[in-house]
PDB file of C-alpha atoms in Angstrom:
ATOM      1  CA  UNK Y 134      -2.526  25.365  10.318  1.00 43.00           C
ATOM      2  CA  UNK Y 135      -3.692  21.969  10.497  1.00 39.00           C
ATOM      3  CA  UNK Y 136      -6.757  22.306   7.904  1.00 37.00           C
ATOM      4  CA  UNK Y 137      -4.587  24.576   5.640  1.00 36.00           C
ATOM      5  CA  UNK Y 138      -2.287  21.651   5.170  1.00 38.00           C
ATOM      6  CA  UNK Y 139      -5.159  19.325   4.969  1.00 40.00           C
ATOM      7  CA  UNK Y 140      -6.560  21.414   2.489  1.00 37.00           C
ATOM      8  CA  UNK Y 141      -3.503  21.698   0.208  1.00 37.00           C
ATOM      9  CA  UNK Y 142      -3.835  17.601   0.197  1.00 47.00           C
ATOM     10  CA  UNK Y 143      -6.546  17.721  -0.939  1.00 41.00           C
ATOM     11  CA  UNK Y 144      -6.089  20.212  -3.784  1.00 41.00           C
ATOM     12  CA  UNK Y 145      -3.013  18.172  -4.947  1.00 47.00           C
ATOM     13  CA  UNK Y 146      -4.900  14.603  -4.898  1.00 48.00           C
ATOM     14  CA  UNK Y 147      -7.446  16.103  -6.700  1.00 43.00           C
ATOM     15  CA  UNK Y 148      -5.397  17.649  -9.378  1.00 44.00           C
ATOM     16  CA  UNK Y 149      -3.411  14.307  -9.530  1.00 45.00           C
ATOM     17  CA  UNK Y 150      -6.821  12.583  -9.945  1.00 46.00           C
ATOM     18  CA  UNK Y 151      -7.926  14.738 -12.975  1.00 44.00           C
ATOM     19  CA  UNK Y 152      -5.078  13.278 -14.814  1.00 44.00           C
ATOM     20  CA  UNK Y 153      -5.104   9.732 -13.751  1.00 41.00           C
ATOM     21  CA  UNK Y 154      -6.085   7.665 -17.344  1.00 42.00           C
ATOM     22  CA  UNK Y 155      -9.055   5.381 -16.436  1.00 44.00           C
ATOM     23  CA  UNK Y 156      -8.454   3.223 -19.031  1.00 50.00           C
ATOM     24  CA  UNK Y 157      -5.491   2.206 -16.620  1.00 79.00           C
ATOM     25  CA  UNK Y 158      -6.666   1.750 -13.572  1.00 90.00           C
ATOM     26  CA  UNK Y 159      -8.255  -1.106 -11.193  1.00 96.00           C
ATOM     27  CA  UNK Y 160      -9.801  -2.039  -8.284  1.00 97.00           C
ATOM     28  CA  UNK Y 161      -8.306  -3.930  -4.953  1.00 98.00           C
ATOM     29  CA  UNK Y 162     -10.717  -5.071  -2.229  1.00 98.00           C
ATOM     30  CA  UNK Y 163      -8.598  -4.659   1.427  1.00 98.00           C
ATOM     31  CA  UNK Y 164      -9.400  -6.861   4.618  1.00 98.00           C
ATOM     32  CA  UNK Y 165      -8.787  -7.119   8.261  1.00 98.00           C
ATOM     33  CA  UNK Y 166      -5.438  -9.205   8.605  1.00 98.00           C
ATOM     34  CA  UNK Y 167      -4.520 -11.546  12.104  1.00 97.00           C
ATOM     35  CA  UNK Y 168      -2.620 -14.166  13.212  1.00 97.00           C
ATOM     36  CA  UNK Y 169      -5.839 -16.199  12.573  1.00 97.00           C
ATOM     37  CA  UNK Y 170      -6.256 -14.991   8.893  1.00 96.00           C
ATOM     38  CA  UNK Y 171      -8.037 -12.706   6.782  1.00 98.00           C
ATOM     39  CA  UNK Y 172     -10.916 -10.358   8.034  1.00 97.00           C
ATOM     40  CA  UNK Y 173     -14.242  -8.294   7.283  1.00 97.00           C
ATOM     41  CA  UNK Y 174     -13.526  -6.397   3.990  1.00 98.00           C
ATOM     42  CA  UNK Y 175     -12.753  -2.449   5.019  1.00 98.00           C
ATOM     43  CA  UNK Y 176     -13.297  -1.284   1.518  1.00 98.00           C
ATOM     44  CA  UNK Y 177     -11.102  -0.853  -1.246  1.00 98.00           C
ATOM     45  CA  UNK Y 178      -8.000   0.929  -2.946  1.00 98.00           C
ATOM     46  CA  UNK Y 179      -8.113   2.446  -6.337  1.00 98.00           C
ATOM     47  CA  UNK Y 180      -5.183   1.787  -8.426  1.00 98.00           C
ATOM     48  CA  UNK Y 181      -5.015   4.354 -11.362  1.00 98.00           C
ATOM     49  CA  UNK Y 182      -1.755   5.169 -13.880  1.00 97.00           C
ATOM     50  CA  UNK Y 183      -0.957   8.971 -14.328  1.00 97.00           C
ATOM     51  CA  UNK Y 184       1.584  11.016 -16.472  1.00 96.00           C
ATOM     52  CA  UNK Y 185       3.536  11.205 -12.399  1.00 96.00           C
ATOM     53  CA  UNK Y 186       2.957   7.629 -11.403  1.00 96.00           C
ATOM     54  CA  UNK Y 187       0.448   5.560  -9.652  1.00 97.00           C
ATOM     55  CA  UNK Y 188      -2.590   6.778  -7.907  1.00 98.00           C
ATOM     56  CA  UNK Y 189      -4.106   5.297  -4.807  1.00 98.00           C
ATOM     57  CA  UNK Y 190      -7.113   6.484  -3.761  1.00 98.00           C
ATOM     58  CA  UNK Y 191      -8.396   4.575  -0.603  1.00 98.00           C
ATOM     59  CA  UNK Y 192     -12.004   4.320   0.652  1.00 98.00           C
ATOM     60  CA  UNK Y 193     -11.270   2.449   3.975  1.00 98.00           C
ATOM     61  CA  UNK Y 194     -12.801   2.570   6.946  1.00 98.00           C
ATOM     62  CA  UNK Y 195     -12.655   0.509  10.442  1.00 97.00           C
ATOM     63  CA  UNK Y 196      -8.937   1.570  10.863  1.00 97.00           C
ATOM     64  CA  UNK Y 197      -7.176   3.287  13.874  1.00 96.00           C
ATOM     65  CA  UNK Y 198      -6.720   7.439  13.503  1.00 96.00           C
ATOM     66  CA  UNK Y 199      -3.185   8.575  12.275  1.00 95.00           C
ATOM     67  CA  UNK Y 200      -0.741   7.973   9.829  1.00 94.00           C
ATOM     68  CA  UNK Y 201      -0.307   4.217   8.881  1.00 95.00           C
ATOM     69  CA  UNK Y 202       2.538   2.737   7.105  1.00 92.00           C
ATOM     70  CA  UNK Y 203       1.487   1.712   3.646  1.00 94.00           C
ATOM     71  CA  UNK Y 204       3.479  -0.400   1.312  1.00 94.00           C
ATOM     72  CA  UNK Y 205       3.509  -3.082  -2.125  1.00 96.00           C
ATOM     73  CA  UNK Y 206       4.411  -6.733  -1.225  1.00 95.00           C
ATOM     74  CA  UNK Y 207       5.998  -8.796  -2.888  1.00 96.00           C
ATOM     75  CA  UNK Y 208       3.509 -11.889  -3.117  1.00 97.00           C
ATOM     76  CA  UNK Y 209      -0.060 -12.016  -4.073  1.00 97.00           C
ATOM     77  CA  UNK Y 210      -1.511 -13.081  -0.083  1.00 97.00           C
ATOM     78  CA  UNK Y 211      -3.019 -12.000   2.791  1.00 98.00           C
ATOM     79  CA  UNK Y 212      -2.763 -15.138   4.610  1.00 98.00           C
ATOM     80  CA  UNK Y 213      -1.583 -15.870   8.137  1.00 97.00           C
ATOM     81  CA  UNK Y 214       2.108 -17.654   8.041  1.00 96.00           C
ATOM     82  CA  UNK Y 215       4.647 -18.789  10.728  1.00 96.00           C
ATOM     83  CA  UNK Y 216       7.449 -16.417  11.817  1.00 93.00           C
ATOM     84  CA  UNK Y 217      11.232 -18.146  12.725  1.00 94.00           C
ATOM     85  CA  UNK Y 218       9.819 -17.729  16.104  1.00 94.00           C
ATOM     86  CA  UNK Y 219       7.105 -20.414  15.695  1.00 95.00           C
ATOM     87  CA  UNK Y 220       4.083 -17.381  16.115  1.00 95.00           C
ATOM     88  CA  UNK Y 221       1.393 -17.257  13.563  1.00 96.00           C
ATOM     89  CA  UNK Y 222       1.551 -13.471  12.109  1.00 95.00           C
ATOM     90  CA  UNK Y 223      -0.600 -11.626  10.248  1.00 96.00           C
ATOM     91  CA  UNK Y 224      -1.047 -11.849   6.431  1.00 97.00           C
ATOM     92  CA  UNK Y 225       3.341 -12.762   6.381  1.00 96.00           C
ATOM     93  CA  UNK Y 226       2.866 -15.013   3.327  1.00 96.00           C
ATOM     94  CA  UNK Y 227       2.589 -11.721   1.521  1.00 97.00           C
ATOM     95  CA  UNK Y 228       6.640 -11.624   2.110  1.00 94.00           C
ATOM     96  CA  UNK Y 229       8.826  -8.093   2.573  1.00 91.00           C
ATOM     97  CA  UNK Y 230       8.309  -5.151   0.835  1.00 89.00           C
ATOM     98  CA  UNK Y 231       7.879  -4.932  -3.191  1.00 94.00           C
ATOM     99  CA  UNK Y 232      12.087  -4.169  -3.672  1.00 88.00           C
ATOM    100  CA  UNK Y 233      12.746  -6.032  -7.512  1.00 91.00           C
ATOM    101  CA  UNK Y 234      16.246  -4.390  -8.001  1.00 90.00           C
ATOM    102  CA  UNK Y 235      17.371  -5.658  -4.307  1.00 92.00           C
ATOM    103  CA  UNK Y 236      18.304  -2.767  -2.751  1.00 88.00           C
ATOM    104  CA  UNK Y 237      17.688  -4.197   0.674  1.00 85.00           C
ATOM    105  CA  UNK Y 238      16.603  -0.396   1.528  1.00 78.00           C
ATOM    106  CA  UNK Y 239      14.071   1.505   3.129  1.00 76.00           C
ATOM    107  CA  UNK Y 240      13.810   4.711   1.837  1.00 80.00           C
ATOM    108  CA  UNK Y 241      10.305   6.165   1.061  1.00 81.00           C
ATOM    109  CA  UNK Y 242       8.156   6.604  -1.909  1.00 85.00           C
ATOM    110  CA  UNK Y 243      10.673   9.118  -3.760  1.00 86.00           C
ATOM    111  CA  UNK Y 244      14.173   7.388  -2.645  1.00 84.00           C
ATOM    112  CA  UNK Y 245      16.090   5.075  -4.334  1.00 87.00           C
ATOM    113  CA  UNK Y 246      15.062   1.935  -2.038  1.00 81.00           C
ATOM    114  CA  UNK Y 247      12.398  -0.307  -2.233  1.00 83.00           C
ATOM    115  CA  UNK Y 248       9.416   0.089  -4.779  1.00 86.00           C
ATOM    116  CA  UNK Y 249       6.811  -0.837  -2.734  1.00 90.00           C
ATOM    117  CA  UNK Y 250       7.195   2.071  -0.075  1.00 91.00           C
ATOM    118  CA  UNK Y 251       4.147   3.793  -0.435  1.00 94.00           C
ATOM    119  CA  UNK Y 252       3.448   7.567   1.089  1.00 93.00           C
ATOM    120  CA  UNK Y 253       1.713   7.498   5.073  1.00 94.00           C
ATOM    121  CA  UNK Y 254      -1.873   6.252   4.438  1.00 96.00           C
ATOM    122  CA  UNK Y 255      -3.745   8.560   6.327  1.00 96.00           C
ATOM    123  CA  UNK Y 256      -6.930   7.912   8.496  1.00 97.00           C
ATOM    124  CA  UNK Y 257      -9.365  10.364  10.237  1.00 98.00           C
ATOM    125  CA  UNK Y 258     -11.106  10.960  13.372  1.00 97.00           C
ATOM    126  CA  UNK Y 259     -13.483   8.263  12.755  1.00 98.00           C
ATOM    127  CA  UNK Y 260     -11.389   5.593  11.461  1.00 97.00           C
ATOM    128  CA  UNK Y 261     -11.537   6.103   7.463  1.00 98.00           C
ATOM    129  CA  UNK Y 262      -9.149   6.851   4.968  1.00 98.00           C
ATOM    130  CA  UNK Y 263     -10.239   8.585   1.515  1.00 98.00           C
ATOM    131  CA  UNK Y 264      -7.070  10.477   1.041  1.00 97.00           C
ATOM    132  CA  UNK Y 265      -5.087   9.590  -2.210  1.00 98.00           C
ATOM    133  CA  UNK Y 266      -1.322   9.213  -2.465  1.00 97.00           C
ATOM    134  CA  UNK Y 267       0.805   8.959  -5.522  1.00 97.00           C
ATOM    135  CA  UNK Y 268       3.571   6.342  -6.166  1.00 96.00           C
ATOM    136  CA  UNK Y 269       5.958   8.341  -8.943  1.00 95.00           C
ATOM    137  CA  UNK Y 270       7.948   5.019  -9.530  1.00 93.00           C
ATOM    138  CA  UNK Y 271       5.334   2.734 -10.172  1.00 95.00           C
ATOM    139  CA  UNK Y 272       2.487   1.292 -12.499  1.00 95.00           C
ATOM    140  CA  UNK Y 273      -0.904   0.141 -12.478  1.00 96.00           C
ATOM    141  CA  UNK Y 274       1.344  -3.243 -14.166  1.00 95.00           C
ATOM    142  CA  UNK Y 275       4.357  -3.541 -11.899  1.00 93.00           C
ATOM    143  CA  UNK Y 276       1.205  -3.800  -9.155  1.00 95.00           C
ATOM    144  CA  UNK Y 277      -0.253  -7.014 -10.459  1.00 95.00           C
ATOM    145  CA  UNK Y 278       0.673 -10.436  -8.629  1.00 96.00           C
ATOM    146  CA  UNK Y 279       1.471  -8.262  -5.265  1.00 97.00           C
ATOM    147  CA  UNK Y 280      -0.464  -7.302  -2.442  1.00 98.00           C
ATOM    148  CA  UNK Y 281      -1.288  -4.348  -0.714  1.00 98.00           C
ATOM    149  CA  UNK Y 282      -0.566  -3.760   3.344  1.00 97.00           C
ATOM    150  CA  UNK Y 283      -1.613  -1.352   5.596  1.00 97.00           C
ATOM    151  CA  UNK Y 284       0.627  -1.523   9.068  1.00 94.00           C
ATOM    152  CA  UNK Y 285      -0.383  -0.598  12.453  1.00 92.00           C
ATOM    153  CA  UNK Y 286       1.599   2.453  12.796  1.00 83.00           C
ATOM    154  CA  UNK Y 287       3.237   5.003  10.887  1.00 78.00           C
ATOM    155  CA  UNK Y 288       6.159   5.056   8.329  1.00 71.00           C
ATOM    156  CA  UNK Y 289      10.040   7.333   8.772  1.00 66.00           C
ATOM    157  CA  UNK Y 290      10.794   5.798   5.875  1.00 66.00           C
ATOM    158  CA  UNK Y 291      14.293   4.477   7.493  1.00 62.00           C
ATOM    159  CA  UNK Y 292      15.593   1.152   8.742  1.00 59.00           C
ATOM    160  CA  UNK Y 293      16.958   2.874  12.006  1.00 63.00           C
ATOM    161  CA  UNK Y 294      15.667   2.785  14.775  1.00 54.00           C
ATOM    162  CA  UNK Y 295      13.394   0.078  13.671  1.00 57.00           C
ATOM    163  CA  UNK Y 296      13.574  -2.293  10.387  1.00 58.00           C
ATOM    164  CA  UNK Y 297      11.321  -0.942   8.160  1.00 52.00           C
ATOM    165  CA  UNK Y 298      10.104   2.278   8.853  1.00 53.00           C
ATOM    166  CA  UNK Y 299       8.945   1.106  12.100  1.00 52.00           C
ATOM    167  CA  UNK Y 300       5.171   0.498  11.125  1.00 70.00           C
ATOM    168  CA  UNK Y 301       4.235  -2.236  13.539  1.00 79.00           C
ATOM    169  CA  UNK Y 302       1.476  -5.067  12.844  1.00 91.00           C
ATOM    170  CA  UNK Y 303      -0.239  -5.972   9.312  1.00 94.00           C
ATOM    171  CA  UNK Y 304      -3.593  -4.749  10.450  1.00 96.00           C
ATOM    172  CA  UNK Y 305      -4.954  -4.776   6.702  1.00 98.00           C
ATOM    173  CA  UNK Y 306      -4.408  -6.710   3.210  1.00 98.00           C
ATOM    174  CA  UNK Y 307      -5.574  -6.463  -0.226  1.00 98.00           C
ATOM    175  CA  UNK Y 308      -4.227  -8.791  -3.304  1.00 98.00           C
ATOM    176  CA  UNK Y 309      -3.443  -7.422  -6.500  1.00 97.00           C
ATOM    177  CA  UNK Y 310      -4.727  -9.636  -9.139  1.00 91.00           C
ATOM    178  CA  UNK Y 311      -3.792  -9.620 -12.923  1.00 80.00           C
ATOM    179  CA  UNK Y 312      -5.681  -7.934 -15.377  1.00 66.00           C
ATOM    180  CA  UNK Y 313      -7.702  -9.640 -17.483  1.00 50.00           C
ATOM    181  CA  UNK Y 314      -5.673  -8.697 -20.747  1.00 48.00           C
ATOM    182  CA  UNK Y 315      -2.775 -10.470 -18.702  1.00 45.00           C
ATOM    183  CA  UNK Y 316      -4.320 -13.437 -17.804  1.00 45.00           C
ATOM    184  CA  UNK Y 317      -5.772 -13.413 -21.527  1.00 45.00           C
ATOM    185  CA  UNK Y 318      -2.128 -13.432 -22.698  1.00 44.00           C
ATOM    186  CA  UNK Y 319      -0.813 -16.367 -20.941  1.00 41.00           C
TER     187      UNK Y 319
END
């Protein structure tokens, strides 16, 4: 049952990826995040626009096995800041999830809560995650200026019984820079 399911992923990622328009797409190098800093690069995350939203296809590796929560933040940094308890914590100048319209919710990828909840990223056996997801309420544009965040643990997509969806840790950070058309147009 397990590698049916699996399989059917796969299928739909790769029938999502067909359609993805390369001319819309970019590149965003992730790294090990701690209360010390940023890390080792892990690989990257491929950002791509498609007629049913945004396309990330991960090629990480170095992460623990499972389902990881995976989400858009709201600030362009993976840096280390100070939490109101006086503890250094991992890559928190990247500030709370992506959420523009201020819904102050959690409520997945295809509620009406926060942008920046992302589907599960999903890693393997041996640590790597090459399995896409698609974001059907954003763009390759509403990305730029954030960063991307890969938690600890996994996602329920619900602010009860933990804030958040209960992922845990930062364990991994990318930044989302502007395109160069952007930057061209300033």
């Amino acid at each position: 049952m397990r590698y049916v399911s699996l399989l059917s992923g796969v299928a739909a990622s790769l029938l999502l990826a067909s359609a993805a328009q390369a001319s819309d797409s970019m590149e965003v190098d992730m790294h090990t995040v701690s209360a010390e800093g940023v890390g080792e690069t892990i690989g990257s995350i491929t950002l791509e626009d498609t007629d049913h939203g945004l396309l990330l296809t991960p090629d990480l590796s170095d992460l623990g096995t499972g389902a990881h929560g995976f989400h858009v933040h709201k600030n362009p940094s993976c840096e280390a800041q100070e939490n109101d308890s006086g503890h250094m914590t991992a890559a928190l100048y990247a500030g709370g999830h992506y959420d523009p319209d201020e819904t102050e919710r959690h409520e997945g990828p295809y509620g009406d809560g926060h942008l920046g909840d992302l589907p599960v990223l999903n890693v393997d056996d041996d640590g790597n995650a090459t399995l896409p997801v698609l974001a059907p309420r954003l763009s390759v544009e509403e990305m730029q200026g954030r960063s991307l965040m890969v938690h600890e643990g996994g996602d329920n997509y619900a602010d009860d019984p933990e804030a958040l969806g209960g992922g845990g840790s930062r364990v991994a950070c990318g930044i989302v820079r502007a395109s160069k058309e952007s930057e061209d147009a300033e």
